PDB file of C-alpha atoms in Angstrom:
ATOM      1  CA  UNK A 423      12.623  96.906 137.588  1.00  0.00           C
ATOM      2  CA  UNK A 424       9.056  97.512 136.651  1.00  0.00           C
ATOM      3  CA  UNK A 425       7.223  94.941 134.588  1.00  0.00           C
ATOM      4  CA  UNK A 426       6.599  97.539 131.907  1.00  0.00           C
ATOM      5  CA  UNK A 427      10.313  98.373 131.609  1.00  0.00           C
ATOM      6  CA  UNK A 428      11.219  94.688 131.664  1.00  0.00           C
ATOM      7  CA  UNK A 429       8.717  93.900 128.908  1.00  0.00           C
ATOM      8  CA  UNK A 430       9.871  96.895 126.886  1.00  0.00           C
ATOM      9  CA  UNK A 431      13.542  95.913 127.179  1.00  0.00           C
ATOM     10  CA  UNK A 432      12.735  92.276 126.346  1.00  0.00           C
ATOM     11  CA  UNK A 433      10.787  93.359 123.255  1.00  0.00           C
ATOM     12  CA  UNK A 434      13.638  95.614 122.185  1.00  0.00           C
ATOM     13  CA  UNK A 435      16.519  93.213 122.855  1.00  0.00           C
ATOM     14  CA  UNK A 436      15.108  89.767 122.089  1.00  0.00           C
ATOM     15  CA  UNK A 437      15.413  90.205 118.287  1.00  0.00           C
ATOM     16  CA  UNK A 438      19.096  91.181 118.682  1.00  0.00           C
ATOM     17  CA  UNK A 439      19.777  88.166 120.888  1.00  0.00           C
ATOM     18  CA  UNK A 440      17.855  85.775 118.606  1.00  0.00           C
ATOM     19  CA  UNK A 441      19.772  87.079 115.572  1.00  0.00           C
ATOM     20  CA  UNK A 442      22.938  85.738 117.236  1.00  0.00           C
ATOM     21  CA  UNK A 443      21.268  82.303 117.746  1.00  0.00           C
ATOM     22  CA  UNK A 444      21.091  82.868 121.496  1.00  0.00           C
ATOM     23  CA  UNK A 445      18.274  82.716 124.050  1.00  0.00           C
ATOM     24  CA  UNK A 446      17.527  85.746 126.211  1.00  0.00           C
ATOM     25  CA  UNK A 447      17.367  84.166 129.659  1.00  0.00           C
ATOM     26  CA  UNK A 448      17.151  87.148 131.974  1.00  0.00           C
ATOM     27  CA  UNK A 449      17.119  90.942 132.116  1.00  0.00           C
ATOM     28  CA  UNK A 450      17.952  92.586 135.434  1.00  0.00           C
ATOM     29  CA  UNK A 451      18.196  96.281 136.257  1.00  0.00           C
ATOM     30  CA  UNK A 452      19.668  97.167 139.642  1.00  0.00           C
ATOM     31  CA  UNK A 453      21.463 100.036 141.361  1.00  0.00           C
ATOM     32  CA  UNK A 454      25.258 100.178 141.640  1.00  0.00           C
ATOM     33  CA  UNK A 455      25.905 103.346 143.617  1.00  0.00           C
ATOM     34  CA  UNK A 456      24.662 106.311 141.585  1.00  0.00           C
ATOM     35  CA  UNK A 457      24.525 104.271 138.406  1.00  0.00           C
ATOM     36  CA  UNK A 458      22.170 101.576 137.316  1.00  0.00           C
ATOM     37  CA  UNK A 459      23.360  98.150 136.238  1.00  0.00           C
ATOM     38  CA  UNK A 460      21.665  96.461 133.268  1.00  0.00           C
ATOM     39  CA  UNK A 461      22.530  92.765 133.298  1.00  0.00           C
ATOM     40  CA  UNK A 462      21.571  90.658 130.271  1.00  0.00           C
ATOM     41  CA  UNK A 463      21.931  86.871 130.597  1.00  0.00           C
ATOM     42  CA  UNK A 464      22.041  84.851 127.357  1.00  0.00           C
ATOM     43  CA  UNK A 465      22.577  81.164 126.612  1.00  0.00           C
ATOM     44  CA  UNK A 466      22.453  78.564 123.837  1.00  0.00           C
ATOM     45  CA  UNK A 467      22.596  74.796 123.476  1.00  0.00           C
ATOM     46  CA  UNK A 468      26.325  75.068 122.725  1.00  0.00           C
ATOM     47  CA  UNK A 469      27.034  77.585 125.494  1.00  0.00           C
ATOM     48  CA  UNK A 470      28.152  81.167 124.950  1.00  0.00           C
ATOM     49  CA  UNK A 471      31.668  82.263 124.095  1.00  0.00           C
ATOM     50  CA  UNK A 472      33.223  85.490 125.335  1.00  0.00           C
ATOM     51  CA  UNK A 473      33.464  86.897 121.789  1.00  0.00           C
ATOM     52  CA  UNK A 474      29.716  86.361 121.289  1.00  0.00           C
ATOM     53  CA  UNK A 475      28.995  88.242 124.530  1.00  0.00           C
ATOM     54  CA  UNK A 476      31.238  91.132 123.475  1.00  0.00           C
ATOM     55  CA  UNK A 477      29.671  91.332 120.010  1.00  0.00           C
ATOM     56  CA  UNK A 478      26.153  91.201 121.449  1.00  0.00           C
ATOM     57  CA  UNK A 479      27.057  93.822 124.064  1.00  0.00           C
ATOM     58  CA  UNK A 480      28.071  96.255 121.317  1.00  0.00           C
ATOM     59  CA  UNK A 481      24.829  95.607 119.401  1.00  0.00           C
ATOM     60  CA  UNK A 482      22.706  96.053 122.551  1.00  0.00           C
ATOM     61  CA  UNK A 483      24.581  99.231 123.514  1.00  0.00           C
ATOM     62  CA  UNK A 484      23.975 100.703 120.045  1.00  0.00           C
ATOM     63  CA  UNK A 485      20.272  99.796 120.209  1.00  0.00           C
ATOM     64  CA  UNK A 486      19.852 101.305 123.683  1.00  0.00           C
ATOM     65  CA  UNK A 487      21.618 104.489 122.555  1.00  0.00           C
ATOM     66  CA  UNK A 488      19.108 104.798 119.675  1.00  0.00           C
ATOM     67  CA  UNK A 489      16.136 104.568 122.040  1.00  0.00           C
ATOM     68  CA  UNK A 490      15.213 106.009 125.429  1.00  0.00           C
ATOM     69  CA  UNK A 491      14.629 102.542 126.932  1.00  0.00           C
ATOM     70  CA  UNK A 492      17.068 103.238 129.791  1.00  0.00           C
ATOM     71  CA  UNK A 493      16.152 106.913 130.230  1.00  0.00           C
ATOM     72  CA  UNK A 494      18.687 109.667 130.808  1.00  0.00           C
ATOM     73  CA  UNK A 495      20.463 108.156 133.824  1.00  0.00           C
ATOM     74  CA  UNK A 496      23.862 106.532 133.412  1.00  0.00           C
ATOM     75  CA  UNK A 497      23.986 102.762 133.442  1.00  0.00           C
ATOM     76  CA  UNK A 498      26.506  99.968 133.135  1.00  0.00           C
ATOM     77  CA  UNK A 499      25.731  97.206 130.634  1.00  0.00           C
ATOM     78  CA  UNK A 500      26.800  93.633 131.350  1.00  0.00           C
ATOM     79  CA  UNK A 501      26.138  90.793 128.903  1.00  0.00           C
ATOM     80  CA  UNK A 502      27.048  87.322 130.123  1.00  0.00           C
ATOM     81  CA  UNK A 503      26.128  83.675 130.167  1.00  0.00           C
ATOM     82  CA  UNK A 504      24.380  82.105 133.156  1.00  0.00           C
ATOM     83  CA  UNK A 505      26.536  80.775 135.961  1.00  0.00           C
ATOM     84  CA  UNK A 506      27.277  77.079 136.202  1.00  0.00           C
ATOM     85  CA  UNK A 507      25.026  76.748 139.242  1.00  0.00           C
ATOM     86  CA  UNK A 508      22.041  78.726 137.985  1.00  0.00           C
ATOM     87  CA  UNK A 509      18.564  77.305 138.637  1.00  0.00           C
ATOM     88  CA  UNK A 510      16.984  75.084 135.999  1.00  0.00           C
ATOM     89  CA  UNK A 511      13.592  76.610 135.274  1.00  0.00           C
ATOM     90  CA  UNK A 512      12.847  75.995 131.587  1.00  0.00           C
ATOM     91  CA  UNK A 513      12.606  72.772 129.594  1.00  0.00           C
ATOM     92  CA  UNK A 514      15.617  73.867 127.504  1.00  0.00           C
ATOM     93  CA  UNK A 515      17.706  74.221 130.695  1.00  0.00           C
ATOM     94  CA  UNK A 516      17.149  70.548 131.516  1.00  0.00           C
ATOM     95  CA  UNK A 517      17.968  69.514 127.929  1.00  0.00           C
ATOM     96  CA  UNK A 518      21.212  71.500 128.094  1.00  0.00           C
ATOM     97  CA  UNK A 519      22.048  69.838 131.422  1.00  0.00           C
ATOM     98  CA  UNK A 520      21.736  66.301 130.012  1.00  0.00           C
ATOM     99  CA  UNK A 521      24.712  64.305 131.259  1.00  0.00           C
ATOM    100  CA  UNK A 522      25.225  66.638 134.216  1.00  0.00           C
ATOM    101  CA  UNK A 523      24.687  65.992 137.897  1.00  0.00           C
ATOM    102  CA  UNK A 524      21.744  67.959 139.320  1.00  0.00           C
ATOM    103  CA  UNK A 525      20.200  68.545 142.728  1.00  0.00           C
ATOM    104  CA  UNK A 526      16.410  68.371 142.708  1.00  0.00           C
ATOM    105  CA  UNK A 527      14.113  69.524 145.493  1.00  0.00           C
ATOM    106  CA  UNK A 528      10.682  67.927 145.307  1.00  0.00           C
ATOM    107  CA  UNK A 529       7.410  69.665 146.082  1.00  0.00           C
ATOM    108  CA  UNK A 530       7.211  67.494 149.211  1.00  0.00           C
ATOM    109  CA  UNK A 531      10.625  68.760 150.391  1.00  0.00           C
ATOM    110  CA  UNK A 532      12.715  65.711 149.509  1.00  0.00           C
ATOM    111  CA  UNK A 533      16.118  66.152 147.907  1.00  0.00           C
ATOM    112  CA  UNK A 534      17.725  64.058 145.177  1.00  0.00           C
ATOM    113  CA  UNK A 535      21.132  64.307 143.539  1.00  0.00           C
ATOM    114  CA  UNK A 536      21.264  62.450 140.219  1.00  0.00           C
ATOM    115  CA  UNK A 537      22.574  62.644 136.663  1.00  0.00           C
ATOM    116  CA  UNK A 538      20.176  63.620 133.860  1.00  0.00           C
ATOM    117  CA  UNK A 539      20.157  60.836 131.287  1.00  0.00           C
ATOM    118  CA  UNK A 540      17.201  61.990 129.196  1.00  0.00           C
ATOM    119  CA  UNK A 541      14.561  64.712 128.978  1.00  0.00           C
ATOM    120  CA  UNK A 542      11.140  64.626 127.336  1.00  0.00           C
ATOM    121  CA  UNK A 543       8.033  66.809 127.541  1.00  0.00           C
ATOM    122  CA  UNK A 544       6.834  65.235 130.826  1.00  0.00           C
ATOM    123  CA  UNK A 545       9.992  64.865 132.870  1.00  0.00           C
ATOM    124  CA  UNK A 546      13.483  63.510 133.422  1.00  0.00           C
ATOM    125  CA  UNK A 547      15.148  60.126 133.249  1.00  0.00           C
ATOM    126  CA  UNK A 548      17.831  60.094 135.924  1.00  0.00           C
ATOM    127  CA  UNK A 549      20.720  57.943 137.070  1.00  0.00           C
ATOM    128  CA  UNK A 550      21.045  58.016 140.856  1.00  0.00           C
ATOM    129  CA  UNK A 551      24.663  57.304 141.865  1.00  0.00           C
ATOM    130  CA  UNK A 552      25.228  54.179 143.912  1.00  0.00           C
ATOM    131  CA  UNK A 553      26.380  54.561 147.496  1.00  0.00           C
ATOM    132  CA  UNK A 554      29.328  52.609 148.969  1.00  0.00           C
ATOM    133  CA  UNK A 555      30.121  50.592 145.854  1.00  0.00           C
ATOM    134  CA  UNK A 556      26.524  49.890 144.820  1.00  0.00           C
ATOM    135  CA  UNK A 557      25.480  50.283 141.203  1.00  0.00           C
ATOM    136  CA  UNK A 558      23.643  53.407 140.063  1.00  0.00           C
ATOM    137  CA  UNK A 559      19.861  53.108 139.751  1.00  0.00           C
ATOM    138  CA  UNK A 560      17.463  54.555 137.193  1.00  0.00           C
ATOM    139  CA  UNK A 561      14.695  56.902 138.293  1.00  0.00           C
ATOM    140  CA  UNK A 562      11.970  58.897 136.568  1.00  0.00           C
ATOM    141  CA  UNK A 563      10.878  62.326 137.855  1.00  0.00           C
ATOM    142  CA  UNK A 564       8.009  64.310 136.343  1.00  0.00           C
ATOM    143  CA  UNK A 565       8.421  68.092 135.963  1.00  0.00           C
ATOM    144  CA  UNK A 566       5.339  68.646 138.143  1.00  0.00           C
ATOM    145  CA  UNK A 567       7.149  66.992 141.074  1.00  0.00           C
ATOM    146  CA  UNK A 568      10.122  69.398 140.945  1.00  0.00           C
ATOM    147  CA  UNK A 569      10.065  72.492 143.166  1.00  0.00           C
ATOM    148  CA  UNK A 570      13.677  73.549 142.437  1.00  0.00           C
ATOM    149  CA  UNK A 571      16.568  72.204 140.398  1.00  0.00           C
ATOM    150  CA  UNK A 572      20.183  73.253 140.043  1.00  0.00           C
ATOM    151  CA  UNK A 573      23.269  71.826 138.316  1.00  0.00           C
ATOM    152  CA  UNK A 574      25.861  70.503 140.749  1.00  0.00           C
ATOM    153  CA  UNK A 575      29.416  71.523 139.924  1.00  0.00           C
ATOM    154  CA  UNK A 576      31.710  68.521 139.484  1.00  0.00           C
ATOM    155  CA  UNK A 577      35.453  69.133 139.687  1.00  0.00           C
ATOM    156  CA  UNK A 578      36.591  65.594 138.911  1.00  0.00           C
ATOM    157  CA  UNK A 579      34.212  64.621 136.083  1.00  0.00           C
ATOM    158  CA  UNK A 580      35.701  63.996 132.653  1.00  0.00           C
ATOM    159  CA  UNK A 581      34.073  66.015 129.886  1.00  0.00           C
ATOM    160  CA  UNK A 582      32.682  64.364 126.733  1.00  0.00           C
ATOM    161  CA  UNK A 583      35.836  65.017 124.699  1.00  0.00           C
ATOM    162  CA  UNK A 584      38.013  63.218 127.277  1.00  0.00           C
ATOM    163  CA  UNK A 585      35.581  60.272 127.444  1.00  0.00           C
ATOM    164  CA  UNK A 586      35.618  59.867 123.634  1.00  0.00           C
ATOM    165  CA  UNK A 587      39.444  59.879 123.455  1.00  0.00           C
TER     166      UNK A 587
END
């Protein structure tokens, strides 16, 4: 997708997304056979429910029908939340991942798997799990040291509601 089209779509759709108290994370236009696929990724601090995606999809579809932002070609519109293993690229992504296990790749190529305990403007406070019965250790990582970061999916971790019960 051209930068101009991306900027135009972002300018057109961001107010609709913001009106629903959501963040517009990504806009992607790709080909799916003869049709184009317009994928809109949205998120919020509380996550995104299916009903919110459906409601936003209708609003976006109406707005796109009013304009020529997608041209005359057919397209398929998909509005969804980011996947559980999406990359962490913005400060708000790290804040939303507080309490979660993440895999960090440093600029030097080192890898670290740890739980985010806290986030501030400069970096992350982490808890590195202990190995072979050892206690977890605290570690600080500055944002400037991080080349890539991604949430690790945990199948056996209790969620906050279970821990409070």
